[in-house]
mmCIF file of C-alpha atoms in Angstrom:
data_model
loop_
_atom_site.group_PDB
_atom_site.id
_atom_site.type_symbol
_atom_site.label_atom_id
_atom_site.label_comp_id
_atom_site.label_asym_id
_atom_site.label_seq_id
_atom_site.Cartn_x
_atom_site.Cartn_y
_atom_site.Cartn_z
ATOM 1 C CA UNK A 1 22.695 46.668 -13.439
ATOM 2 C CA UNK A 2 24.787 44.017 -11.247
ATOM 3 C CA UNK A 3 22.385 44.150 -8.315
ATOM 4 C CA UNK A 4 19.588 42.827 -9.897
ATOM 5 C CA UNK A 5 21.276 40.071 -11.448
ATOM 6 C CA UNK A 6 23.019 39.091 -8.354
ATOM 7 C CA UNK A 7 19.795 39.353 -6.204
ATOM 8 C CA UNK A 8 18.117 36.880 -8.325
ATOM 9 C CA UNK A 9 21.322 34.710 -8.239
ATOM 10 C CA UNK A 10 20.781 34.798 -4.678
ATOM 11 C CA UNK A 11 17.205 34.101 -4.759
ATOM 12 C CA UNK A 12 17.539 31.059 -6.946
ATOM 13 C CA UNK A 13 20.519 29.594 -4.710
ATOM 14 C CA UNK A 14 17.945 29.918 -1.494
ATOM 15 C CA UNK A 15 15.442 28.053 -3.489
ATOM 16 C CA UNK A 16 17.818 25.149 -4.563
ATOM 17 C CA UNK A 17 18.866 25.056 -1.081
ATOM 18 C CA UNK A 18 22.601 26.048 -1.633
ATOM 19 C CA UNK A 19 22.781 28.136 1.075
ATOM 20 C CA UNK A 20 20.739 30.818 3.451
ATOM 21 C CA UNK A 21 20.587 34.522 2.307
ATOM 22 C CA UNK A 22 23.240 35.678 4.575
ATOM 23 C CA UNK A 23 25.695 33.243 3.282
ATOM 24 C CA UNK A 24 25.063 33.677 -0.473
ATOM 25 C CA UNK A 25 25.001 37.360 -0.386
ATOM 26 C CA UNK A 26 28.318 37.514 1.620
ATOM 27 C CA UNK A 27 29.682 34.890 -0.678
ATOM 28 C CA UNK A 28 29.042 36.901 -3.883
ATOM 29 C CA UNK A 29 30.801 39.526 -5.137
ATOM 30 C CA UNK A 30 28.513 42.399 -5.069
ATOM 31 C CA UNK A 31 30.124 45.376 -2.865
ATOM 32 C CA UNK A 32 27.154 46.679 -1.330
ATOM 33 C CA UNK A 33 26.293 43.799 1.055
ATOM 34 C CA UNK A 34 23.518 45.671 2.797
ATOM 35 C CA UNK A 35 21.654 46.813 -0.124
ATOM 36 C CA UNK A 36 22.054 43.105 -1.784
ATOM 37 C CA UNK A 37 20.457 41.569 1.105
ATOM 38 C CA UNK A 38 17.765 43.976 1.536
ATOM 39 C CA UNK A 39 17.085 43.245 -1.732
ATOM 40 C CA UNK A 40 16.518 39.861 -1.927
ATOM 41 C CA UNK A 41 15.128 39.565 1.595
ATOM 42 C CA UNK A 42 11.840 41.844 0.561
ATOM 43 C CA UNK A 43 11.650 39.923 -2.683
ATOM 44 C CA UNK A 44 11.685 36.774 -0.874
ATOM 45 C CA UNK A 45 8.746 38.265 1.445
ATOM 46 C CA UNK A 46 6.411 39.052 -1.474
ATOM 47 C CA UNK A 47 7.396 36.092 -3.511
ATOM 48 C CA UNK A 48 3.881 34.914 -3.683
ATOM 49 C CA UNK A 49 2.549 37.989 -4.618
ATOM 50 C CA UNK A 50 4.745 38.993 -7.186
ATOM 51 C CA UNK A 51 3.878 35.233 -8.656
ATOM 52 C CA UNK A 52 0.604 35.999 -9.088
ATOM 53 C CA UNK A 53 1.133 39.700 -10.461
ATOM 54 C CA UNK A 54 3.735 38.311 -13.389
ATOM 55 C CA UNK A 55 1.705 35.202 -13.631
ATOM 56 C CA UNK A 56 -1.380 37.469 -14.273
ATOM 57 C CA UNK A 57 0.492 40.103 -16.470
ATOM 58 C CA UNK A 58 1.937 37.301 -18.794
ATOM 59 C CA UNK A 59 5.416 38.846 -18.207
ATOM 60 C CA UNK A 60 7.316 35.394 -18.811
ATOM 61 C CA UNK A 61 5.077 34.583 -22.007
ATOM 62 C CA UNK A 62 5.946 38.048 -23.469
ATOM 63 C CA UNK A 63 9.358 38.116 -22.471
ATOM 64 C CA UNK A 64 10.828 34.627 -23.082
ATOM 65 C CA UNK A 65 14.627 35.679 -22.217
ATOM 66 C CA UNK A 66 13.624 37.086 -18.693
ATOM 67 C CA UNK A 67 14.418 34.484 -16.005
ATOM 68 C CA UNK A 68 11.540 33.891 -13.535
ATOM 69 C CA UNK A 69 13.958 35.182 -10.705
ATOM 70 C CA UNK A 70 15.588 37.857 -12.133
ATOM 71 C CA UNK A 71 11.934 38.542 -13.276
ATOM 72 C CA UNK A 72 10.671 38.565 -9.538
ATOM 73 C CA UNK A 73 13.456 40.958 -8.317
ATOM 74 C CA UNK A 74 12.832 43.703 -11.404
ATOM 75 C CA UNK A 75 8.909 43.469 -10.878
ATOM 76 C CA UNK A 76 9.447 43.928 -7.019
ATOM 77 C CA UNK A 77 11.667 47.123 -7.325
ATOM 78 C CA UNK A 78 9.239 48.437 -9.925
ATOM 79 C CA UNK A 79 5.704 47.892 -8.002
ATOM 80 C CA UNK A 80 6.685 47.594 -4.468
ATOM 81 C CA UNK A 81 10.536 48.859 -3.746
ATOM 82 C CA UNK A 82 11.932 52.051 -4.608
ATOM 83 C CA UNK A 83 11.602 52.046 -8.549
ATOM 84 C CA UNK A 84 13.924 52.642 -11.304
ATOM 85 C CA UNK A 85 15.261 56.233 -10.742
ATOM 86 C CA UNK A 86 17.868 57.776 -13.415
ATOM 87 C CA UNK A 87 19.943 54.984 -14.342
ATOM 88 C CA UNK A 88 19.083 52.571 -11.845
ATOM 89 C CA UNK A 89 17.473 50.172 -14.023
ATOM 90 C CA UNK A 90 20.024 49.648 -16.659
ATOM 91 C CA UNK A 91 19.476 47.761 -19.800
ATOM 92 C CA UNK A 92 16.056 46.373 -17.929
ATOM 93 C CA UNK A 93 14.287 49.729 -17.324
ATOM 94 C CA UNK A 94 13.116 49.967 -21.224
ATOM 95 C CA UNK A 95 11.499 46.103 -20.880
ATOM 96 C CA UNK A 96 9.818 46.819 -17.252
ATOM 97 C CA UNK A 97 8.523 50.323 -18.739
ATOM 98 C CA UNK A 98 6.587 48.598 -21.509
ATOM 99 C CA UNK A 99 4.849 46.298 -19.091
ATOM 100 C CA UNK A 100 4.816 48.641 -16.105
ATOM 101 C CA UNK A 101 1.037 49.501 -16.580
ATOM 102 C CA UNK A 102 -0.334 46.043 -17.084
ATOM 103 C CA UNK A 103 1.847 45.228 -13.848
ATOM 104 C CA UNK A 104 0.790 47.969 -11.887
ATOM 105 C CA UNK A 105 -3.112 46.868 -12.770
ATOM 106 C CA UNK A 106 -2.601 43.526 -11.976
ATOM 107 C CA UNK A 107 -0.902 44.390 -8.400
ATOM 108 C CA UNK A 108 -4.677 46.682 -8.262
ATOM 109 C CA UNK A 109 -6.569 43.978 -9.207
ATOM 110 C CA UNK A 110 -4.969 41.215 -6.399
ATOM 111 C CA UNK A 111 -5.415 44.118 -3.892
ATOM 112 C CA UNK A 112 -9.272 44.402 -4.930
ATOM 113 C CA UNK A 113 -9.766 40.593 -5.348
ATOM 114 C CA UNK A 114 -8.162 40.200 -1.414
ATOM 115 C CA UNK A 115 -10.196 42.954 -0.225
ATOM 116 C CA UNK A 116 -7.052 45.239 0.819
ATOM 117 C CA UNK A 117 -5.786 48.534 0.188
ATOM 118 C CA UNK A 118 -1.557 48.762 1.294
ATOM 119 C CA UNK A 119 0.817 46.272 -0.072
ATOM 120 C CA UNK A 120 1.889 45.086 3.589
ATOM 121 C CA UNK A 121 -1.895 43.973 3.736
ATOM 122 C CA UNK A 122 -0.858 41.754 0.691
ATOM 123 C CA UNK A 123 1.445 39.771 3.325
ATOM 124 C CA UNK A 124 -1.056 39.046 6.295
ATOM 125 C CA UNK A 125 -3.517 37.621 3.642
ATOM 126 C CA UNK A 126 -0.795 35.346 2.622
ATOM 127 C CA UNK A 127 0.162 34.280 6.231
ATOM 128 C CA UNK A 128 -3.106 32.886 6.703
ATOM 129 C CA UNK A 129 -3.412 28.773 6.559
ATOM 130 C CA UNK A 130 -3.872 27.888 3.077
ATOM 131 C CA UNK A 131 -3.963 24.522 1.323
ATOM 132 C CA UNK A 132 -0.520 23.888 1.652
ATOM 133 C CA UNK A 133 -0.261 23.996 5.559
ATOM 134 C CA UNK A 134 -2.757 21.427 5.558
ATOM 135 C CA UNK A 135 -0.539 18.887 2.940
ATOM 136 C CA UNK A 136 0.180 15.791 5.169
ATOM 137 C CA UNK A 137 3.640 14.040 5.577
ATOM 138 C CA UNK A 138 4.586 11.964 2.945
ATOM 139 C CA UNK A 139 7.451 9.390 3.891
ATOM 140 C CA UNK A 140 9.102 6.851 1.798
ATOM 141 C CA UNK A 141 10.144 3.435 3.159
ATOM 142 C CA UNK A 142 13.554 2.893 1.925
ATOM 143 C CA UNK A 143 13.400 -0.297 0.575
ATOM 144 C CA UNK A 144 17.390 -0.643 0.547
ATOM 145 C CA UNK A 145 17.485 -1.225 4.299
ATOM 146 C CA UNK A 146 13.813 -2.420 5.735
ATOM 147 C CA UNK A 147 10.441 -3.199 3.929
ATOM 148 C CA UNK A 148 7.193 -1.345 4.548
ATOM 149 C CA UNK A 149 5.723 -3.798 6.732
ATOM 150 C CA UNK A 150 8.800 -3.533 9.445
ATOM 151 C CA UNK A 151 8.439 0.513 8.966
ATOM 152 C CA UNK A 152 4.482 0.079 9.723
ATOM 153 C CA UNK A 153 4.925 -2.497 12.487
ATOM 154 C CA UNK A 154 7.494 0.274 14.457
ATOM 155 C CA UNK A 155 5.367 3.087 14.313
ATOM 156 C CA UNK A 156 2.469 0.687 15.606
ATOM 157 C CA UNK A 157 4.888 -0.252 18.700
ATOM 158 C CA UNK A 158 5.425 3.500 19.246
ATOM 159 C CA UNK A 159 1.596 3.965 19.670
ATOM 160 C CA UNK A 160 0.543 5.240 15.889
ATOM 161 C CA UNK A 161 -2.713 3.447 14.741
ATOM 162 C CA UNK A 162 -2.565 2.107 10.984
ATOM 163 C CA UNK A 163 -5.525 2.836 9.263
ATOM 164 C CA UNK A 164 -4.396 0.743 6.147
ATOM 165 C CA UNK A 165 -4.387 2.099 2.199
ATOM 166 C CA UNK A 166 -5.821 4.722 1.374
ATOM 167 C CA UNK A 167 -8.822 4.404 -1.172
ATOM 168 C CA UNK A 168 -8.540 8.714 -1.728
ATOM 169 C CA UNK A 169 -8.156 11.866 -1.353
ATOM 170 C CA UNK A 170 -10.587 12.572 1.424
ATOM 171 C CA UNK A 171 -8.791 9.857 3.526
ATOM 172 C CA UNK A 172 -5.352 11.418 3.697
ATOM 173 C CA UNK A 173 -7.451 14.843 4.450
ATOM 174 C CA UNK A 174 -9.066 13.111 7.404
ATOM 175 C CA UNK A 175 -5.651 12.241 9.139
ATOM 176 C CA UNK A 176 -5.487 13.217 12.443
ATOM 177 C CA UNK A 177 -3.544 12.512 15.514
ATOM 178 C CA UNK A 178 -1.271 9.353 15.523
ATOM 179 C CA UNK A 179 -3.071 7.814 12.556
ATOM 180 C CA UNK A 180 -1.155 7.015 9.500
ATOM 181 C CA UNK A 181 -1.861 5.339 5.900
ATOM 182 C CA UNK A 182 -0.398 3.958 3.099
ATOM 183 C CA UNK A 183 -0.217 6.172 -0.117
ATOM 184 C CA UNK A 184 -3.399 5.109 -2.401
ATOM 185 C CA UNK A 185 -0.909 5.155 -5.674
ATOM 186 C CA UNK A 186 2.571 4.875 -4.776
ATOM 187 C CA UNK A 187 4.202 1.727 -3.045
ATOM 188 C CA UNK A 188 6.211 2.126 0.171
ATOM 189 C CA UNK A 189 5.173 5.418 1.000
ATOM 190 C CA UNK A 190 3.475 6.315 4.345
ATOM 191 C CA UNK A 191 1.150 9.335 4.820
ATOM 192 C CA UNK A 192 0.977 10.979 8.560
ATOM 193 C CA UNK A 193 -1.223 13.809 9.106
ATOM 194 C CA UNK A 194 -0.141 17.638 8.267
ATOM 195 C CA UNK A 195 2.653 19.154 10.691
ATOM 196 C CA UNK A 196 4.073 15.567 11.939
ATOM 197 C CA UNK A 197 7.766 15.643 12.122
ATOM 198 C CA UNK A 198 9.850 12.928 11.934
ATOM 199 C CA UNK A 199 13.576 14.519 11.459
ATOM 200 C CA UNK A 200 14.577 13.045 14.882
ATOM 201 C CA UNK A 201 12.538 9.557 14.558
ATOM 202 C CA UNK A 202 15.306 6.627 15.063
ATOM 203 C CA UNK A 203 14.249 5.294 11.617
ATOM 204 C CA UNK A 204 14.999 8.391 9.476
ATOM 205 C CA UNK A 205 18.457 8.576 11.036
ATOM 206 C CA UNK A 206 19.247 5.336 10.397
ATOM 207 C CA UNK A 207 18.395 5.908 6.623
ATOM 208 C CA UNK A 208 15.394 3.563 7.123
ATOM 209 C CA UNK A 209 13.164 6.384 6.101
ATOM 210 C CA UNK A 210 13.929 9.063 3.251
ATOM 211 C CA UNK A 211 12.241 12.538 4.009
ATOM 212 C CA UNK A 212 12.786 15.809 2.217
ATOM 213 C CA UNK A 213 14.432 18.846 3.327
ATOM 214 C CA UNK A 214 13.046 20.287 6.655
ATOM 215 C CA UNK A 215 12.308 23.864 5.527
ATOM 216 C CA UNK A 216 10.051 22.044 2.858
ATOM 217 C CA UNK A 217 8.801 19.602 5.404
ATOM 218 C CA UNK A 218 7.641 16.521 3.494
ATOM 219 C CA UNK A 219 5.140 17.960 1.690
ATOM 220 C CA UNK A 220 6.639 17.080 -1.687
ATOM 221 C CA UNK A 221 7.834 14.030 -0.904
ATOM 222 C CA UNK A 222 4.916 12.160 -2.773
ATOM 223 C CA UNK A 223 5.156 14.306 -5.980
ATOM 224 C CA UNK A 224 8.642 14.092 -5.896
ATOM 225 C CA UNK A 225 8.294 9.862 -5.897
ATOM 226 C CA UNK A 226 6.795 10.093 -9.185
ATOM 227 C CA UNK A 227 9.855 10.463 -11.499
ATOM 228 C CA UNK A 228 11.406 7.497 -10.138
ATOM 229 C CA UNK A 229 8.111 5.320 -9.924
ATOM 230 C CA UNK A 230 7.379 6.529 -14.042
ATOM 231 C CA UNK A 231 10.665 5.864 -15.078
ATOM 232 C CA UNK A 232 10.464 2.329 -13.761
ATOM 233 C CA UNK A 233 13.698 1.114 -14.176
ATOM 234 C CA UNK A 234 13.926 -2.351 -13.543
ATOM 235 C CA UNK A 235 16.881 -3.599 -11.979
ATOM 236 C CA UNK A 236 20.408 -3.685 -14.143
ATOM 237 C CA UNK A 237 19.173 -0.621 -15.330
ATOM 238 C CA UNK A 238 21.768 2.518 -16.434
ATOM 239 C CA UNK A 239 20.024 5.474 -15.362
ATOM 240 C CA UNK A 240 20.771 9.280 -15.496
ATOM 241 C CA UNK A 241 19.788 11.802 -12.693
ATOM 242 C CA UNK A 242 21.070 15.104 -14.591
ATOM 243 C CA UNK A 243 20.018 17.704 -11.757
ATOM 244 C CA UNK A 244 20.790 14.923 -8.927
ATOM 245 C CA UNK A 245 21.568 17.061 -5.863
ATOM 246 C CA UNK A 246 20.699 16.649 -2.926
ATOM 247 C CA UNK A 247 19.632 13.216 -4.068
ATOM 248 C CA UNK A 248 16.245 12.030 -2.516
ATOM 249 C CA UNK A 249 14.856 10.970 -6.072
ATOM 250 C CA UNK A 250 18.475 9.426 -6.695
ATOM 251 C CA UNK A 251 18.063 7.203 -3.252
ATOM 252 C CA UNK A 252 14.762 6.245 -4.807
ATOM 253 C CA UNK A 253 16.297 5.130 -7.838
ATOM 254 C CA UNK A 254 18.902 3.073 -6.187
ATOM 255 C CA UNK A 255 15.725 1.063 -4.199
ATOM 256 C CA UNK A 256 13.770 0.613 -7.563
ATOM 257 C CA UNK A 257 17.319 -1.044 -9.219
ATOM 258 C CA UNK A 258 17.682 -2.861 -5.809
ATOM 259 C CA UNK A 259 21.289 -1.723 -6.017
ATOM 260 C CA UNK A 260 21.987 -3.409 -9.130
ATOM 261 C CA UNK A 261 22.748 -1.532 -12.011
ATOM 262 C CA UNK A 262 24.295 2.453 -12.419
ATOM 263 C CA UNK A 263 22.731 5.757 -11.636
ATOM 264 C CA UNK A 264 25.116 8.663 -13.236
ATOM 265 C CA UNK A 265 23.894 11.318 -11.020
ATOM 266 C CA UNK A 266 25.011 14.538 -12.365
ATOM 267 C CA UNK A 267 25.380 18.258 -10.605
ATOM 268 C CA UNK A 268 27.530 21.454 -11.153
ATOM 269 C CA UNK A 269 27.466 22.537 -7.068
ATOM 270 C CA UNK A 270 30.249 20.862 -5.400
ATOM 271 C CA UNK A 271 28.562 21.326 -1.867
ATOM 272 C CA UNK A 272 25.535 19.991 -3.098
ATOM 273 C CA UNK A 273 27.244 16.755 -4.264
ATOM 274 C CA UNK A 274 28.920 16.083 -0.930
ATOM 275 C CA UNK A 275 25.824 16.558 1.115
ATOM 276 C CA UNK A 276 24.458 14.101 -1.614
ATOM 277 C CA UNK A 277 27.091 11.628 -0.767
ATOM 278 C CA UNK A 278 26.671 11.793 2.811
ATOM 279 C CA UNK A 279 22.765 11.208 2.253
ATOM 280 C CA UNK A 280 23.367 8.335 -0.147
ATOM 281 C CA UNK A 281 25.691 6.467 1.974
ATOM 282 C CA UNK A 282 23.276 6.601 4.904
ATOM 283 C CA UNK A 283 20.399 5.366 2.524
ATOM 284 C CA UNK A 284 22.961 2.472 1.865
ATOM 285 C CA UNK A 285 23.075 3.243 -1.909
ATOM 286 C CA UNK A 286 26.043 1.343 -3.709
ATOM 287 C CA UNK A 287 25.116 1.758 -7.424
ATOM 288 C CA UNK A 288 25.650 5.474 -7.818
ATOM 289 C CA UNK A 289 28.506 7.129 -9.524
ATOM 290 C CA UNK A 290 28.459 10.968 -8.487
ATOM 291 C CA UNK A 291 30.071 13.583 -11.385
ATOM 292 C CA UNK A 292 30.627 17.190 -10.889
ATOM 293 C CA UNK A 293 29.782 18.324 -14.765
ATOM 294 C CA UNK A 294 27.123 19.611 -16.746
ATOM 295 C CA UNK A 295 24.535 16.733 -17.696
ATOM 296 C CA UNK A 296 24.208 18.601 -21.447
ATOM 297 C CA UNK A 297 28.038 17.427 -21.930
ATOM 298 C CA UNK A 298 26.959 14.122 -22.167
ATOM 299 C CA UNK A 299 26.252 12.559 -25.846
ATOM 300 C CA UNK A 300 22.558 11.858 -26.364
ATOM 301 C CA UNK A 301 23.433 8.960 -28.674
ATOM 302 C CA UNK A 302 24.768 7.046 -26.349
ATOM 303 C CA UNK A 303 23.175 3.716 -26.506
ATOM 304 C CA UNK A 304 22.798 3.729 -22.531
ATOM 305 C CA UNK A 305 20.821 6.410 -21.963
ATOM 306 C CA UNK A 306 18.780 6.609 -25.088
ATOM 307 C CA UNK A 307 15.336 4.708 -23.934
ATOM 308 C CA UNK A 308 13.146 6.728 -21.436
ATOM 309 C CA UNK A 309 13.276 10.284 -20.109
ATOM 310 C CA UNK A 310 11.384 11.832 -17.219
ATOM 311 C CA UNK A 311 11.615 15.547 -16.731
ATOM 312 C CA UNK A 312 9.957 16.795 -13.723
ATOM 313 C CA UNK A 313 10.015 20.313 -11.554
ATOM 314 C CA UNK A 314 9.273 21.506 -8.567
ATOM 315 C CA UNK A 315 7.249 24.338 -10.191
ATOM 316 C CA UNK A 316 3.841 25.230 -11.500
ATOM 317 C CA UNK A 317 4.730 27.885 -14.103
ATOM 318 C CA UNK A 318 3.805 27.224 -17.951
ATOM 319 C CA UNK A 319 7.175 28.404 -18.730
ATOM 320 C CA UNK A 320 8.808 25.898 -17.263
ATOM 321 C CA UNK A 321 6.922 22.866 -17.759
ATOM 322 C CA UNK A 322 4.296 22.706 -20.728
ATOM 323 C CA UNK A 323 6.206 24.737 -22.710
ATOM 324 C CA UNK A 324 9.842 23.293 -22.065
ATOM 325 C CA UNK A 325 8.033 19.607 -22.887
ATOM 326 C CA UNK A 326 6.233 20.916 -26.259
ATOM 327 C CA UNK A 327 9.295 23.038 -27.611
ATOM 328 C CA UNK A 328 11.314 19.559 -26.987
ATOM 329 C CA UNK A 329 9.063 17.594 -28.868
ATOM 330 C CA UNK A 330 8.952 20.121 -31.751
ATOM 331 C CA UNK A 331 12.739 20.116 -31.739
ATOM 332 C CA UNK A 332 13.022 16.212 -31.994
ATOM 333 C CA UNK A 333 9.835 15.720 -34.316
ATOM 334 C CA UNK A 334 9.480 12.066 -34.522
ATOM 335 C CA UNK A 335 11.850 10.750 -31.947
ATOM 336 C CA UNK A 336 10.352 11.259 -28.899
ATOM 337 C CA UNK A 337 6.527 10.760 -28.135
ATOM 338 C CA UNK A 338 5.236 11.360 -24.732
ATOM 339 C CA UNK A 339 4.277 8.675 -22.551
ATOM 340 C CA UNK A 340 0.155 8.260 -20.659
ATOM 341 C CA UNK A 341 1.001 7.973 -17.094
ATOM 342 C CA UNK A 342 -1.243 7.565 -14.201
ATOM 343 C CA UNK A 343 -4.233 7.987 -15.925
ATOM 344 C CA UNK A 344 -6.287 8.146 -12.528
ATOM 345 C CA UNK A 345 -4.167 11.235 -11.195
ATOM 346 C CA UNK A 346 -6.610 14.206 -10.865
ATOM 347 C CA UNK A 347 -4.552 16.979 -12.064
ATOM 348 C CA UNK A 348 -3.239 16.845 -15.656
ATOM 349 C CA UNK A 349 -1.098 19.302 -17.988
ATOM 350 C CA UNK A 350 -2.375 22.216 -19.238
ATOM 351 C CA UNK A 351 -3.922 21.976 -22.502
ATOM 352 C CA UNK A 352 -1.067 24.147 -24.437
ATOM 353 C CA UNK A 353 -0.476 21.504 -27.100
ATOM 354 C CA UNK A 354 -1.790 18.033 -28.445
ATOM 355 C CA UNK A 355 -1.318 15.663 -26.282
ATOM 356 C CA UNK A 356 -0.728 17.997 -23.054
ATOM 357 C CA UNK A 357 -2.969 15.694 -20.705
ATOM 358 C CA UNK A 358 -0.299 12.940 -20.712
ATOM 359 C CA UNK A 359 1.768 15.335 -18.276
ATOM 360 C CA UNK A 360 0.739 15.045 -14.482
ATOM 361 C CA UNK A 361 0.697 18.156 -12.374
ATOM 362 C CA UNK A 362 0.538 18.359 -8.550
ATOM 363 C CA UNK A 363 -0.536 20.823 -6.176
ATOM 364 C CA UNK A 364 -1.811 21.327 -2.595
ATOM 365 C CA UNK A 365 -5.464 21.908 -3.678
ATOM 366 C CA UNK A 366 -5.647 18.967 -5.813
ATOM 367 C CA UNK A 367 -3.531 16.430 -5.004
ATOM 368 C CA UNK A 368 -2.492 17.061 -1.607
ATOM 369 C CA UNK A 369 1.010 17.653 -2.150
ATOM 370 C CA UNK A 370 3.670 20.260 -2.919
ATOM 371 C CA UNK A 371 3.769 22.139 -6.653
ATOM 372 C CA UNK A 372 5.274 19.659 -8.808
ATOM 373 C CA UNK A 373 5.046 18.594 -12.766
ATOM 374 C CA UNK A 374 5.845 15.312 -14.377
ATOM 375 C CA UNK A 375 6.530 14.633 -18.122
ATOM 376 C CA UNK A 376 7.550 10.926 -19.677
ATOM 377 C CA UNK A 377 8.758 10.873 -22.867
ATOM 378 C CA UNK A 378 10.082 7.708 -24.981
ATOM 379 C CA UNK A 379 12.182 7.631 -27.966
ATOM 380 C CA UNK A 380 10.023 6.235 -30.720
ATOM 381 C CA UNK A 381 11.617 2.586 -32.035
ATOM 382 C CA UNK A 382 12.515 2.146 -35.540
ATOM 383 C CA UNK A 383 10.030 0.284 -37.871
ATOM 384 C CA UNK A 384 11.072 -3.193 -37.617
ATOM 385 C CA UNK A 385 10.910 -3.291 -41.506
ATOM 386 C CA UNK A 386 13.539 -0.254 -41.173
ATOM 387 C CA UNK A 387 15.456 -2.301 -38.994
ATOM 388 C CA UNK A 388 15.552 -5.497 -41.280
ATOM 389 C CA UNK A 389 16.432 -3.379 -44.392
ATOM 390 C CA UNK A 390 19.346 -1.626 -42.910
ATOM 391 C CA UNK A 391 20.569 -5.053 -41.134
ATOM 392 C CA UNK A 392 23.317 -6.790 -42.656
ATOM 393 C CA UNK A 393 21.966 -10.606 -43.630
ATOM 394 C CA UNK A 394 23.549 -13.091 -41.101
ATOM 395 C CA UNK A 395 25.584 -16.078 -42.680
ATOM 396 C CA UNK A 396 23.508 -19.219 -43.712
ATOM 397 C CA UNK A 397 23.894 -21.138 -40.456
ATOM 398 C CA UNK A 398 24.375 -18.433 -37.901
ATOM 399 C CA UNK A 399 20.227 -18.011 -36.932
ATOM 400 C CA UNK A 400 19.813 -21.710 -35.517
ATOM 401 C CA UNK A 401 23.169 -21.907 -33.634
ATOM 402 C CA UNK A 402 22.441 -18.357 -32.215
ATOM 403 C CA UNK A 403 18.953 -19.612 -31.208
ATOM 404 C CA UNK A 404 19.765 -22.436 -29.418
ATOM 405 C CA UNK A 405 22.688 -20.638 -27.279
ATOM 406 C CA UNK A 406 19.400 -18.358 -26.261
ATOM 407 C CA UNK A 407 17.311 -21.334 -25.106
ATOM 408 C CA UNK A 408 20.141 -22.183 -23.226
ATOM 409 C CA UNK A 409 20.869 -19.542 -21.420
ATOM 410 C CA UNK A 410 17.262 -18.089 -20.656
ATOM 411 C CA UNK A 411 16.646 -19.821 -17.000
ATOM 412 C CA UNK A 412 18.003 -17.087 -14.294
ATOM 413 C CA UNK A 413 20.137 -15.047 -17.140
ATOM 414 C CA UNK A 414 20.892 -11.076 -16.436
ATOM 415 C CA UNK A 415 18.905 -8.775 -17.551
ATOM 416 C CA UNK A 416 19.809 -7.882 -21.137
ATOM 417 C CA UNK A 417 21.912 -5.191 -22.238
ATOM 418 C CA UNK A 418 18.989 -3.320 -24.314
ATOM 419 C CA UNK A 419 17.174 -3.270 -20.939
ATOM 420 C CA UNK A 420 19.879 -1.417 -19.572
ATOM 421 C CA UNK A 421 19.432 1.538 -21.753
ATOM 422 C CA UNK A 422 16.625 3.460 -20.154
ATOM 423 C CA UNK A 423 16.772 6.434 -18.258
#
């Protein structure tokens, strides 16, 4: 039925911040606006409950073609909504019928576990303060416009107490009042107590500080800094940001590049790209080229983009994380390898395939951040013996002359083109 597919699309749009529920509902082509609006609102209201039930029942593992947002809408209708009466479920009813008993059992088990008897009571349990509400505020200093020392001095003049670099997560948990720290792992990342709001701060307004969007209240800023840091592109590199909007990671990449090189930022949504252009201008980014097109249309054989890939999601679902990385490695056997990164990071990938521990996970409970996943893959280099066998032999006198020129060009030379292939 078009109702469920449209509701799933609206949910996805809200989560990716393409608009509000009301705006996206009215922008859809669905005729019964009230019905659609009610379904989306109720599904979102029970979102965490539905996630728990779907995960426990293994629905997405069993039905690999079923997308998470659509699954959430369908399970809401089955367990908490009006149910599939008559032909209302369309082609999805047989699929849900196969899993109905398990889904109902998992909902009942969840109620027992939380000590409630009614569906509404599950929401009351969810509304209690949890680990996510205690996540500190992570704020990145934009080194394109200022430096960390100057930002720290500015906050100190405003009455904040700087505690130096944190040595552990316990230091972050203990933050209170107007105290702040430097992150223990990531440079240029300041940490403030939970609930600190800096959206009206003059440094943020001037583009000297980079925050996450207000609905997420900066809670994932540390985790979302990981992709750029782990990619570690040297100045002069060429980098692709495949799903770039709203642009926080793109501005971070530009800071690491020192605006030297090129960032190719792709996104299919024109509105999000327009907002991103505003953010990048405020952050002083000048090395970015925006493209309203599908990244998958870009040739993977292009030499500028072939060296390193960072895959990251703001999700903790195995289907979107470890399963994607495993399939990518299997379909490109011998072409890419997983790179072990940040050995001190406490939360690693789920052991669903050999090497998954190289991946990073982040969550409020284990790392005091928002939910996040990162994997770093590098193209496997062709053995040098193969390269020499396939390479044409140089003219007899070519090698010595080329060597002398290279030595002469070494002092102060710009980055070599091989370094510009990282992504």
